[in-house]
CSV table of C-alpha atoms and ligand atoms in Angstrom, one decimal:
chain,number,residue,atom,x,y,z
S,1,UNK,CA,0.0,0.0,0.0
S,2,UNK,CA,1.3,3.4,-1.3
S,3,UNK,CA,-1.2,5.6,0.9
S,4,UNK,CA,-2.8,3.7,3.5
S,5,UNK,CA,-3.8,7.0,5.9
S,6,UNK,CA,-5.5,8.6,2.2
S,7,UNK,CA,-9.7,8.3,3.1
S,8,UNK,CA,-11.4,8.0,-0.4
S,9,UNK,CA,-14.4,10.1,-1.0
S,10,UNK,CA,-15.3,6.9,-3.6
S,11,UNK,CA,-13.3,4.3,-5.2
S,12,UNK,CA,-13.6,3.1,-8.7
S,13,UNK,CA,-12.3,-0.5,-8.7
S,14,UNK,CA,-11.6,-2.8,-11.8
S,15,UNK,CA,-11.6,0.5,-14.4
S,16,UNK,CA,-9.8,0.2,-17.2
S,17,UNK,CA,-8.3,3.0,-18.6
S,18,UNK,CA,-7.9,3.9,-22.6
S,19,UNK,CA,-4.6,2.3,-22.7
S,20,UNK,CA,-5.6,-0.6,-21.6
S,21,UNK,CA,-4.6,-1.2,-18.1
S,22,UNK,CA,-6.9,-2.0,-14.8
S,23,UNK,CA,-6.6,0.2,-12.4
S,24,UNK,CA,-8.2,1.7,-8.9
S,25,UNK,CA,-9.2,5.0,-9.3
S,26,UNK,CA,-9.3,6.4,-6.2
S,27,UNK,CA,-11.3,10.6,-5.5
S,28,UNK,CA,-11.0,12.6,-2.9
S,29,UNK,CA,-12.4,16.3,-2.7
S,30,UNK,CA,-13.5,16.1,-6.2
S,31,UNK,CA,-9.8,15.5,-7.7
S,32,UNK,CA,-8.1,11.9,-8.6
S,33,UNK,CA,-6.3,11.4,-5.3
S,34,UNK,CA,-4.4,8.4,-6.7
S,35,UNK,CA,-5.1,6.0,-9.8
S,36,UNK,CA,-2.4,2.9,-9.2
S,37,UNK,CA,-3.3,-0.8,-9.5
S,38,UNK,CA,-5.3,-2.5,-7.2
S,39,UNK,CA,-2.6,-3.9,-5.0
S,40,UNK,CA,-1.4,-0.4,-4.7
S,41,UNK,CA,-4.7,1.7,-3.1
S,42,UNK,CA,-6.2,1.0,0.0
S,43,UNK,CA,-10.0,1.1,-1.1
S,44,UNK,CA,-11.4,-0.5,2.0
S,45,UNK,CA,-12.0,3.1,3.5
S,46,UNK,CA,-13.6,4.8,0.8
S,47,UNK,CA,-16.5,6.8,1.6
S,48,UNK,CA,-18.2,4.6,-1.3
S,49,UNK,CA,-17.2,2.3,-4.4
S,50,UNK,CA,-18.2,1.5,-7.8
S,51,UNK,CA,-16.7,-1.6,-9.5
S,52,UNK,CA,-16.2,-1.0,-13.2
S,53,UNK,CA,-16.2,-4.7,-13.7
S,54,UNK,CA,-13.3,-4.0,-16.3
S,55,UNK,CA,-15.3,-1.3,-18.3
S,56,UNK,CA,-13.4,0.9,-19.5
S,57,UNK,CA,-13.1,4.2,-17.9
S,58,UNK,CA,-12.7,7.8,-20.0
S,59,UNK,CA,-12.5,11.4,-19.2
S,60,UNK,CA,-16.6,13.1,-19.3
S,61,UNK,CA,-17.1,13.9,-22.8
S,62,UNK,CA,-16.9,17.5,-24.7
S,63,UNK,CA,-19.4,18.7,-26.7
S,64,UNK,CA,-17.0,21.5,-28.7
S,65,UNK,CA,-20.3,23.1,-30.4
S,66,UNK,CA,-23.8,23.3,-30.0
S,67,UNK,CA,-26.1,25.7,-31.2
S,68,UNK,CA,-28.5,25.1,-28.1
S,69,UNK,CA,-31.3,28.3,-28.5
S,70,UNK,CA,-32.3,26.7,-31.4
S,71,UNK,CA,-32.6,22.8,-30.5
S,72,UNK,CA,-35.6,21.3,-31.0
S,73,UNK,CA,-36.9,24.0,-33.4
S,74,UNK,CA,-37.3,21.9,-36.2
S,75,UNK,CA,-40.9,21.8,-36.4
S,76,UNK,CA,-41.3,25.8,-35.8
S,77,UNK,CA,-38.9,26.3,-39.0
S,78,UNK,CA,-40.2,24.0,-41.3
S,79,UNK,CA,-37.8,22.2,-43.7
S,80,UNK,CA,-37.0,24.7,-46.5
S,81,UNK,CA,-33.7,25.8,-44.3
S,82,UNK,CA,-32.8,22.4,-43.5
S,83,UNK,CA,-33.0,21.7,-47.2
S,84,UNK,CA,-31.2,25.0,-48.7
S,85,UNK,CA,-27.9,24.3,-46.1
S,86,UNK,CA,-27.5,20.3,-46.8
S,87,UNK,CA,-28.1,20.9,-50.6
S,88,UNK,CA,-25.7,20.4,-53.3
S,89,UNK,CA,-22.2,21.3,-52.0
S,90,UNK,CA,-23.5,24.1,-49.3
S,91,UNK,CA,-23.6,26.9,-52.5
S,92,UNK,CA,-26.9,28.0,-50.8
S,93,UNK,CA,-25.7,27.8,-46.6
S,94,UNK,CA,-26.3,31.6,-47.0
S,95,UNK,CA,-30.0,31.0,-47.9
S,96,UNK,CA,-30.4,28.2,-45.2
S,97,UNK,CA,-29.4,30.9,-42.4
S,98,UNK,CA,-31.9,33.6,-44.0
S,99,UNK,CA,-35.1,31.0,-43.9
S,100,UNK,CA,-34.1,30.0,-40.7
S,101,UNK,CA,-33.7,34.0,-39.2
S,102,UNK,CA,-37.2,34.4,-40.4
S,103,UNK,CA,-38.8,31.9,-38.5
S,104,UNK,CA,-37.4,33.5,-35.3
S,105,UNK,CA,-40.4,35.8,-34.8
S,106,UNK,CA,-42.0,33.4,-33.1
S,107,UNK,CA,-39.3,32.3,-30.6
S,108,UNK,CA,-40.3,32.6,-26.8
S,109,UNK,CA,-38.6,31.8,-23.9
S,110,UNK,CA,-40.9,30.0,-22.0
S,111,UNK,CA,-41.5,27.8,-24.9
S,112,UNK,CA,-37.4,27.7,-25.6
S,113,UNK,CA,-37.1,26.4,-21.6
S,114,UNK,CA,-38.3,23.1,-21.6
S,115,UNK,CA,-36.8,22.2,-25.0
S,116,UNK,CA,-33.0,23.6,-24.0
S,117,UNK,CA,-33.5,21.1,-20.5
S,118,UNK,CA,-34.7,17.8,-22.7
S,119,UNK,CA,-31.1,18.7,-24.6
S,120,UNK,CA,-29.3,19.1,-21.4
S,121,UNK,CA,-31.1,16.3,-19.9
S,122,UNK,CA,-29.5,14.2,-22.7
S,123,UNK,CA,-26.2,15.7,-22.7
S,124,UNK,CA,-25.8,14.6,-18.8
S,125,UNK,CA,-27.2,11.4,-19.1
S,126,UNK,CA,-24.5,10.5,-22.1
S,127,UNK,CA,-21.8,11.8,-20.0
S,128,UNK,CA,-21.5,15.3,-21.8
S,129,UNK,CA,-20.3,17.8,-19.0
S,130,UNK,CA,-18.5,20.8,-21.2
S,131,UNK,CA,-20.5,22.1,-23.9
S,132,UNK,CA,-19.2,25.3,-25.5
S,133,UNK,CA,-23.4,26.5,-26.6
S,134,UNK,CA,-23.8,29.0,-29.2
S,135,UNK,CA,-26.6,31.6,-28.2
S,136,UNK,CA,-28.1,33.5,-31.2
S,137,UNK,CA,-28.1,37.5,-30.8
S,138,UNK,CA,-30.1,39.6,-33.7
S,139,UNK,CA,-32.4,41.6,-34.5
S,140,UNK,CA,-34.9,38.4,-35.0
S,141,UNK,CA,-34.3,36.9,-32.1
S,142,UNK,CA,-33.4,39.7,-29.9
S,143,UNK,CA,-32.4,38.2,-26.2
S,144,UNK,CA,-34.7,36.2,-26.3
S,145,UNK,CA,-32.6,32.7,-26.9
S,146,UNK,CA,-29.9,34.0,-24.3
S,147,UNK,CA,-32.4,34.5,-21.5
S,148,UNK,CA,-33.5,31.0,-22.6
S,149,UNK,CA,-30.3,29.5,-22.3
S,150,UNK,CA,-29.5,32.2,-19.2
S,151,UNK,CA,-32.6,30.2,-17.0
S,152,UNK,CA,-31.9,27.2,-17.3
S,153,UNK,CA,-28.4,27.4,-17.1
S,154,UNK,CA,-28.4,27.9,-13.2
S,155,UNK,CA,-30.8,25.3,-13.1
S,156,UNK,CA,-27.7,22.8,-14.4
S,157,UNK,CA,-24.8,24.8,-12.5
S,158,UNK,CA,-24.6,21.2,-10.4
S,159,UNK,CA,-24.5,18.9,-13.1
S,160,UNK,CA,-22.1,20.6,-16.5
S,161,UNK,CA,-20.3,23.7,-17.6
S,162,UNK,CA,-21.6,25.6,-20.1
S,163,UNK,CA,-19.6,27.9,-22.3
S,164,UNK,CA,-22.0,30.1,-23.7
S,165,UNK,CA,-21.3,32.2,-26.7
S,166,UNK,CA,-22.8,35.5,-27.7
S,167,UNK,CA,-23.3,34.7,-31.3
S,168,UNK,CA,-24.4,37.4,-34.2
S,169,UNK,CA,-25.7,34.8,-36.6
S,170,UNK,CA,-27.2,37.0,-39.4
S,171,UNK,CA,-23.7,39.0,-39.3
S,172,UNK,CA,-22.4,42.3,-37.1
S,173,UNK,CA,-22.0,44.4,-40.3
S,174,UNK,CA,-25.3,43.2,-41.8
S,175,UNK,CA,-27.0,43.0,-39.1
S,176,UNK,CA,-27.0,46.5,-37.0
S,177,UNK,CA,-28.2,45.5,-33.8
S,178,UNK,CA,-26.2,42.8,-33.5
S,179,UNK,CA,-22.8,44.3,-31.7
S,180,UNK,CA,-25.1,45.9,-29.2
S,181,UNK,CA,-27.1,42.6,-28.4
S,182,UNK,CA,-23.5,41.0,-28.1
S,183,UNK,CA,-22.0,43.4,-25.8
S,184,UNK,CA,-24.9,43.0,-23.5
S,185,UNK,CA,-24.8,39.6,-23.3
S,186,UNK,CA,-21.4,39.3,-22.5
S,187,UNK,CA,-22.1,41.7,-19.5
S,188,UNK,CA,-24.6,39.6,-18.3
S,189,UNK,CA,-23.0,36.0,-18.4
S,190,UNK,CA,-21.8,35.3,-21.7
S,191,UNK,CA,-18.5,33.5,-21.5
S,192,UNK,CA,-17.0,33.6,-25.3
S,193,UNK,CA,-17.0,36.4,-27.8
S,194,UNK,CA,-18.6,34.8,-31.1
S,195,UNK,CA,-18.6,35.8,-34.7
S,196,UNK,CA,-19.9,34.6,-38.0
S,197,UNK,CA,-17.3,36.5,-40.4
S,198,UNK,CA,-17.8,34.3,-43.6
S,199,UNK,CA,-21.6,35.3,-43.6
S,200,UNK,CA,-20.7,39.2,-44.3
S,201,UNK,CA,-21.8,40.4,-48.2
S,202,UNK,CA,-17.4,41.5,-48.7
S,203,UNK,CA,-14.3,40.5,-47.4
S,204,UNK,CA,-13.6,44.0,-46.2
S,205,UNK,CA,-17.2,43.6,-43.8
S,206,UNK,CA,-16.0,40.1,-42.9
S,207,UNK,CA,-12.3,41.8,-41.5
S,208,UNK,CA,-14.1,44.3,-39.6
S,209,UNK,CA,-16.6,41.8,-37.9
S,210,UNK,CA,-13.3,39.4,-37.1
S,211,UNK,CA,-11.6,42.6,-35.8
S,212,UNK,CA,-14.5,43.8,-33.7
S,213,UNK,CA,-15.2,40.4,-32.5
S,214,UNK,CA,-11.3,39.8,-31.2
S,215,UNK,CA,-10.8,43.3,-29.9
S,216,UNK,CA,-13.7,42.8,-27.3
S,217,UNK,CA,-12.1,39.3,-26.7
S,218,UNK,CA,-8.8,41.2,-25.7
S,219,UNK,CA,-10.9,43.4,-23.6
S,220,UNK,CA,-12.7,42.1,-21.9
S,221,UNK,CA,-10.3,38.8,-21.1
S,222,UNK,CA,-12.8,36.1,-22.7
S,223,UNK,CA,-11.6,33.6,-25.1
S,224,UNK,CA,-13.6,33.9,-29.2
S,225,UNK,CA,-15.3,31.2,-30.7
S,226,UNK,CA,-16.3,31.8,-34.8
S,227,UNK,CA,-18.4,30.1,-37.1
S,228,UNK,CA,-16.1,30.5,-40.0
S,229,UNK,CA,-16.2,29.7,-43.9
S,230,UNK,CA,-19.2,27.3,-43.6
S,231,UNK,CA,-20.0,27.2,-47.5
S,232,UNK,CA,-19.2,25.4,-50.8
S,233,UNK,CA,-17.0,28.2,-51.7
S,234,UNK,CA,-13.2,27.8,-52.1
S,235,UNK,CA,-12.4,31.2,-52.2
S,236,UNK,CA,-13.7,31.6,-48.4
S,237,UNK,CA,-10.9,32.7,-46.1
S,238,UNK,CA,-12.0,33.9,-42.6
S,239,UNK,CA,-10.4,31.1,-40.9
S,240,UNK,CA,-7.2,32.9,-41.8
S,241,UNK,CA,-8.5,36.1,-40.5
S,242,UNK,CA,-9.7,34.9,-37.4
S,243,UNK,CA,-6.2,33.4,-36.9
S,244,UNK,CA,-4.2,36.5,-37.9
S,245,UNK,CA,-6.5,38.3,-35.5
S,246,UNK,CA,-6.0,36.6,-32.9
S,247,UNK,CA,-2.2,37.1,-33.1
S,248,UNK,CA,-3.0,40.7,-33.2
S,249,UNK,CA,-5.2,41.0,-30.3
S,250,UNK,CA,-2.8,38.7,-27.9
S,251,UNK,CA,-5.2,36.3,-28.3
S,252,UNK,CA,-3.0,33.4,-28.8
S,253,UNK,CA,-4.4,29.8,-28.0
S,254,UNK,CA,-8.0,31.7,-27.0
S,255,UNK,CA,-9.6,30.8,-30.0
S,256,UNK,CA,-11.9,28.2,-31.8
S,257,UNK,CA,-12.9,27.4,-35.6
S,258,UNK,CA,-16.3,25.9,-36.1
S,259,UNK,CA,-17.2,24.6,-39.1
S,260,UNK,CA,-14.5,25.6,-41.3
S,261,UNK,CA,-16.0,23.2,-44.4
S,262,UNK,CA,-14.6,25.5,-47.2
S,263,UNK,CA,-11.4,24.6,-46.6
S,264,UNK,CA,-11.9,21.1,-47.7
S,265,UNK,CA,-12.1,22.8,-51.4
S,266,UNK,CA,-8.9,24.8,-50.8
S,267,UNK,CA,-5.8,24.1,-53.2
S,268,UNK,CA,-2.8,22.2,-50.8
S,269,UNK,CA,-0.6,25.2,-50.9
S,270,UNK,CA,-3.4,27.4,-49.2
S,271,UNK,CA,-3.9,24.5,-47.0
S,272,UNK,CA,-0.7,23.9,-45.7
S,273,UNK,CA,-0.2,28.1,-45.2
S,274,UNK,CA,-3.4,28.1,-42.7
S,275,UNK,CA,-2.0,25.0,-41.0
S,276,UNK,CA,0.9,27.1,-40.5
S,277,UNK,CA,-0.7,30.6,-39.2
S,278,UNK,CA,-2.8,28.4,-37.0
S,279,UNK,CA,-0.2,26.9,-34.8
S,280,UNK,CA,1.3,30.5,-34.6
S,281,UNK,CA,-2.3,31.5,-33.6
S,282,UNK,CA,-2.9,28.8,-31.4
S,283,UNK,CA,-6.6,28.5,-32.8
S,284,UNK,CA,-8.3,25.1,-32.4
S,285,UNK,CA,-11.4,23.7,-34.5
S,286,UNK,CA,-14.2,22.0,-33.7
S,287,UNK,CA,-15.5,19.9,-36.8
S,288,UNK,CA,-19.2,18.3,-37.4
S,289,UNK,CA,-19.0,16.2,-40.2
S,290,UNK,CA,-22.5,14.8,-40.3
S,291,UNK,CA,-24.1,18.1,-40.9
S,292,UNK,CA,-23.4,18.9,-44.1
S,293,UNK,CA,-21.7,17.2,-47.3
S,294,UNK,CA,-18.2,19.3,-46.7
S,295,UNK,CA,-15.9,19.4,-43.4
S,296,UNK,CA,-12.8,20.3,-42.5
S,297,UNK,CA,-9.6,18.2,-43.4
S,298,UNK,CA,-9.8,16.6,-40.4
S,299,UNK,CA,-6.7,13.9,-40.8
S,300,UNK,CA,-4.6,16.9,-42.0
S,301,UNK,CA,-4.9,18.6,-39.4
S,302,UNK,CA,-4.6,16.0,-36.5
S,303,UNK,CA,-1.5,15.2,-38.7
S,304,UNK,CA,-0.1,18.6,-38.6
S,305,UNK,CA,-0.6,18.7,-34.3
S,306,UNK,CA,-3.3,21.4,-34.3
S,307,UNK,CA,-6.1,20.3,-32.1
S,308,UNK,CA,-9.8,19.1,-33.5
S,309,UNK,CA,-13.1,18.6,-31.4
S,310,UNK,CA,-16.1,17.2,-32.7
S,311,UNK,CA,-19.3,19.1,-32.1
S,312,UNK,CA,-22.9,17.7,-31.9
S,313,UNK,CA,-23.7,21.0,-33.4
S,314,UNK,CA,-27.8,21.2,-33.9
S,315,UNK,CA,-30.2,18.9,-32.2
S,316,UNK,CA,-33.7,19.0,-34.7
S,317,UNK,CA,-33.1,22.7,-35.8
S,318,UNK,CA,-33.1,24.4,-39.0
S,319,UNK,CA,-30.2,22.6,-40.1
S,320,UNK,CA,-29.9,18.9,-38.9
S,321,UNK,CA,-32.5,17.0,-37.9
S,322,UNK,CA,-31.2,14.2,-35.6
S,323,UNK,CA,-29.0,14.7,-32.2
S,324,UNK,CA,-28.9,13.9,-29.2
S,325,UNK,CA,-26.0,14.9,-27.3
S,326,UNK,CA,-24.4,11.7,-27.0
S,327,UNK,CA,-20.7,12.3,-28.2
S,328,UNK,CA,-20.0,8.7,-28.5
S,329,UNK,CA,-22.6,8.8,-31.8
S,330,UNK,CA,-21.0,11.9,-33.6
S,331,UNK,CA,-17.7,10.2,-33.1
S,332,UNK,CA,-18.9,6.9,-34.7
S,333,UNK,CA,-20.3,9.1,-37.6
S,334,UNK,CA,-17.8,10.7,-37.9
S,335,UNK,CA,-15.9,7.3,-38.1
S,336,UNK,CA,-17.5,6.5,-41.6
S,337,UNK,CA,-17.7,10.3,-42.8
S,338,UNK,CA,-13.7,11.1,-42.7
S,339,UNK,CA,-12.6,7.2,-42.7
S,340,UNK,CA,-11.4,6.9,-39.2
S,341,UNK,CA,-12.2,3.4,-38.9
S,342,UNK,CA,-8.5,2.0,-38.2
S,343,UNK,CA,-7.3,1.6,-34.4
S,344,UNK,CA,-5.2,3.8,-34.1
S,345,UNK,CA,-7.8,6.5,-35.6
S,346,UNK,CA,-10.6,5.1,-33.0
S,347,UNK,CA,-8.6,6.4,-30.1
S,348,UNK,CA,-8.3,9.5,-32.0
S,349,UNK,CA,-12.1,10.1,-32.0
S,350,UNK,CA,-12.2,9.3,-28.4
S,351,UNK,CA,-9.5,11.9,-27.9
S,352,UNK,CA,-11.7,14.3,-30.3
S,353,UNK,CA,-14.7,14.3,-27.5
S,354,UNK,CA,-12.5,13.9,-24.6
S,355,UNK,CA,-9.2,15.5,-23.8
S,356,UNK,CA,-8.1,16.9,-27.3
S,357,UNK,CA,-11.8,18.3,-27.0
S,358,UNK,CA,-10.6,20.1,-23.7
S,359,UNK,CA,-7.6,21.1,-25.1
S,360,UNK,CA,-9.6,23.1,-28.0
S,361,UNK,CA,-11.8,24.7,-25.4
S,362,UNK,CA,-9.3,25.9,-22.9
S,363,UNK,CA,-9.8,22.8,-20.8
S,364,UNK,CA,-5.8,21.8,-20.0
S,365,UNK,CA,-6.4,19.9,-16.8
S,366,UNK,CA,-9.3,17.5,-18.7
S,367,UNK,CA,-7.5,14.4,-18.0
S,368,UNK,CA,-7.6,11.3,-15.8
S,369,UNK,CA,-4.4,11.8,-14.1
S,370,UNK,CA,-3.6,12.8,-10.0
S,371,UNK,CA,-4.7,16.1,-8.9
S,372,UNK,CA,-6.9,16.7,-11.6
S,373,UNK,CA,-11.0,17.4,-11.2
S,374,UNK,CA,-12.6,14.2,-11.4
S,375,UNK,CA,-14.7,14.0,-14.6
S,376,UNK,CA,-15.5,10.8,-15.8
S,377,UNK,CA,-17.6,8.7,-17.7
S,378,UNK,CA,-17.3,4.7,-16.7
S,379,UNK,CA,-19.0,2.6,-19.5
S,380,UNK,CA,-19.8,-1.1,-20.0
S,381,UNK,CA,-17.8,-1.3,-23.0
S,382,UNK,CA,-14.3,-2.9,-22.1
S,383,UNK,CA,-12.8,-2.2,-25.6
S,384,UNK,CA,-12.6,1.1,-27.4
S,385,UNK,CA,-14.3,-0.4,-30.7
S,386,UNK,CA,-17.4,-1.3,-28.7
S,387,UNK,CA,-17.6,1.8,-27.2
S,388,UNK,CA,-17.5,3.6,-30.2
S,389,UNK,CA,-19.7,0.8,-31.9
S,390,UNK,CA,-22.8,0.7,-29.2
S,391,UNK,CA,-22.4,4.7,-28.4
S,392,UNK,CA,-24.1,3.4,-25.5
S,393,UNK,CA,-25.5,5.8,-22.2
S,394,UNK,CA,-22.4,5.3,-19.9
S,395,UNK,CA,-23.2,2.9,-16.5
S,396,UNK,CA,-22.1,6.1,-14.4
S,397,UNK,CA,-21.3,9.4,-15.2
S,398,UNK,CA,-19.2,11.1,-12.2
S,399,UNK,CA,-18.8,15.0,-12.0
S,400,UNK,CA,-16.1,16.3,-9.0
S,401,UNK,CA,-16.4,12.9,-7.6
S,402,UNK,CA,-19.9,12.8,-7.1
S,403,UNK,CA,-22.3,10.5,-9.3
S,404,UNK,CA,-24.7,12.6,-11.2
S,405,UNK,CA,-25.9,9.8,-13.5
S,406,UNK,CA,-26.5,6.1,-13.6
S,407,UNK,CA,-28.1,3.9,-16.5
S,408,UNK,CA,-28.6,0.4,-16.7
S,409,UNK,CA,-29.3,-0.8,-20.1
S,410,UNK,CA,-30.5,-4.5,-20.0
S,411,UNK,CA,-32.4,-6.9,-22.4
S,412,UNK,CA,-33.6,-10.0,-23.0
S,413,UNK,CA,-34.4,-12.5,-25.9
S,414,UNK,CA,-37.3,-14.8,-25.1
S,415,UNK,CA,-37.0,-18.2,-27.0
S,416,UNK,CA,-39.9,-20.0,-27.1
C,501,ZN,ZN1,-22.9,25.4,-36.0
């Protein structure tokens, strides 16, 4: 025994971790006090145990991107949005984000409320306990979705950290009220300074957005989260800006790329010259491949060391209409949709909703190691191909030490 005089808030015997190997986690004060081999931990004093039976054990999961105002709006928008953004080869995302604006008239919060819990609801169950939430601000929508997502956010404190971004989605050039709407929110709880440059009618509109948008960042000490160059349209280059920006503003490692699906039609050499200014930038990316027919070069970039998230993105809204928070599906999606089917590139995914996830949203210490918050997911699945195969609601989900979920999935087949 390494630690016999350590008491254990709760021990998690038999867990085995990513790599492989079975271990005793053992939590104290919300942190991983010790993780060591059985032989190693005195567990008889803990406070309380689960026994992970060999299931394997992995950091909670990250949900880099969620546009959670809008979930479950489907049925209020009808499907001519959903239709215009997944057409073709995105020509007409532009259209998709005008049809969906104009549906926002009839938006109300007390109708938003119960909607934005059933996707939180989820997102705890499956284990998701960071989601970086994009909040619309406009002259449609007013504040209407941020005091939506403002409610019932204290209503969660307990359970998952939200990272909510103030988000101009019709523009902050074309949209006039749109830098006032941001400001306020980001006075009253906002946490990231968003942008949608790409969306702007000239590249000189689209600049001034991505400067506005990281100059308040620098200010006011927040980190910037952008929605950039999310159309068929190779000559798209806000990612850049928002990079170069960032650099400018001393915003270095602050920043986040959603969406970025242009840049799959780039030439190589243009390619290769963003890689570059985005390690100099720091700038991560959150990618969501099964919304839309383009998405980022994915392998590319995991190649090149920059860091990539998956997103759930949209739960039934204007522009997807499946979803359900469960990180374990978007990863095996995005297993078929970018060919990460091999080993090796299954632990990738994992890392892509867990702790290369954290490490795109500013979330270092998002790792099982000692001393380290204790946020963790322990699943029946004792191999990471089954995991990612079944996607299946974790058997505990365990937030600063403390159980906040438990599922039990059982059946039975009845021969006669
Ligand atoms: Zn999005």
């Amino acid at each position: 025994m390494t630690d016999t005089a350590i008491l254990l808030d709760l021990a998690i015997l038999n867990a085995r971790l990513i790599d492989g190997s079975v271990v005793t986690i053992g939590i104290r004060d919300g942190r991983y006090r010790v993780i060591a081999a059985a032989d190693q931990v005195d567990a008889a004093g803990a406070l309380s145990t689960i026994d992970a039976a060999g299931g394997l054990v992995t950091e909670s999961f990250v949900n880099g991107h969620l546009h959670l105002d809008k979930v479950f709006t489907l049925g209020s928008v009808g499907d001519a949005a959903l239709e215009a953004y997944v057409g073709g080869s995105m020509g007409s995302a532009m259209t998709s984000i005008e049809l969906a604006s104009r549906a926002k008239a009839g938006y109300q919060v007390d109708s938003a409320k119960p909607l934005i819990r059933k996707a939180l609801d989820d997102a705890v169950r499956n284990g998701v306990l960071h989601v970086q939430a994009f909040v619309d601000l406009d002259a449609a929508a007013g504040l209407k979705g941020f005091e939506a997502v403002q409610a019932v956010r204290e209503d969660y404190r307990d359970l998952l950290d939200l990272q909510v971004v103030a988000f101009p989605q019709d523009g902050l050039i074309k949209d006039a009220e749109a830098m006032a709407l941001c400001e306020h929110a980001l006075r009253h709880g906002a946490d990231v300074v968003g942008g949608i440059p790409w969306i702007e009618y000239t590249d000189a509109d689209a600049q001034a957005h991505v400067d506005w948008a990281c100059g308040l960042a620098r200010e006011t000490g927040k980190r910037v989260a952008m929605l950039v160059d999310d159309a068929g349209d190779p000559a798209l280059r806000t990612t850049a800006m928002l990079a170069q920006a960032m650099i400018d503003n001393d915003l270095i490692g602050r920043g986040v790329a959603c969406h970025a699906r242009a840049l799959s039609q780039y030439p190589e050499p243009t390619v290769r010259r963003l890689i570059g200014l985005a390690h100099r930038a720091g700038l991560g990316f959150v990618t969501d491949p099964h919304t839309g027919p383009l998405h980022l070069p994915v392998r590319e970039f995991l190649d090149a060391g920059l860091p990539v998230a998956l997103g759930q993105d949209d739960i039934e809204d204007a522009y997807y209409p499946f979803g359900r928070n469960n990180m374990l599906e978007v990863a095996f999606l995005a297993a078929h949709l970018l060919g990460f089917l091999s080993v090796p590139d299954q632990h990738r995914l994992v890392q892509m909703i867990t702790t290369g996830a954290g490490r795109v949203l500013g979330l270092p210490a998002h790792v099982i190691a000692e001393g380290n918050p204790a946020n963790l997911c322990v699943h029946a699945a004792t191999r990471v191909v089954d995991l990612l195969r079944e996607h299946a609601t974790p058997r505990w989900v365990i937030r600063g030490g403390a159980v906040i979920a438990e599922s039990e999935i059982s059946s039975a087949i009845h021969r006669s």
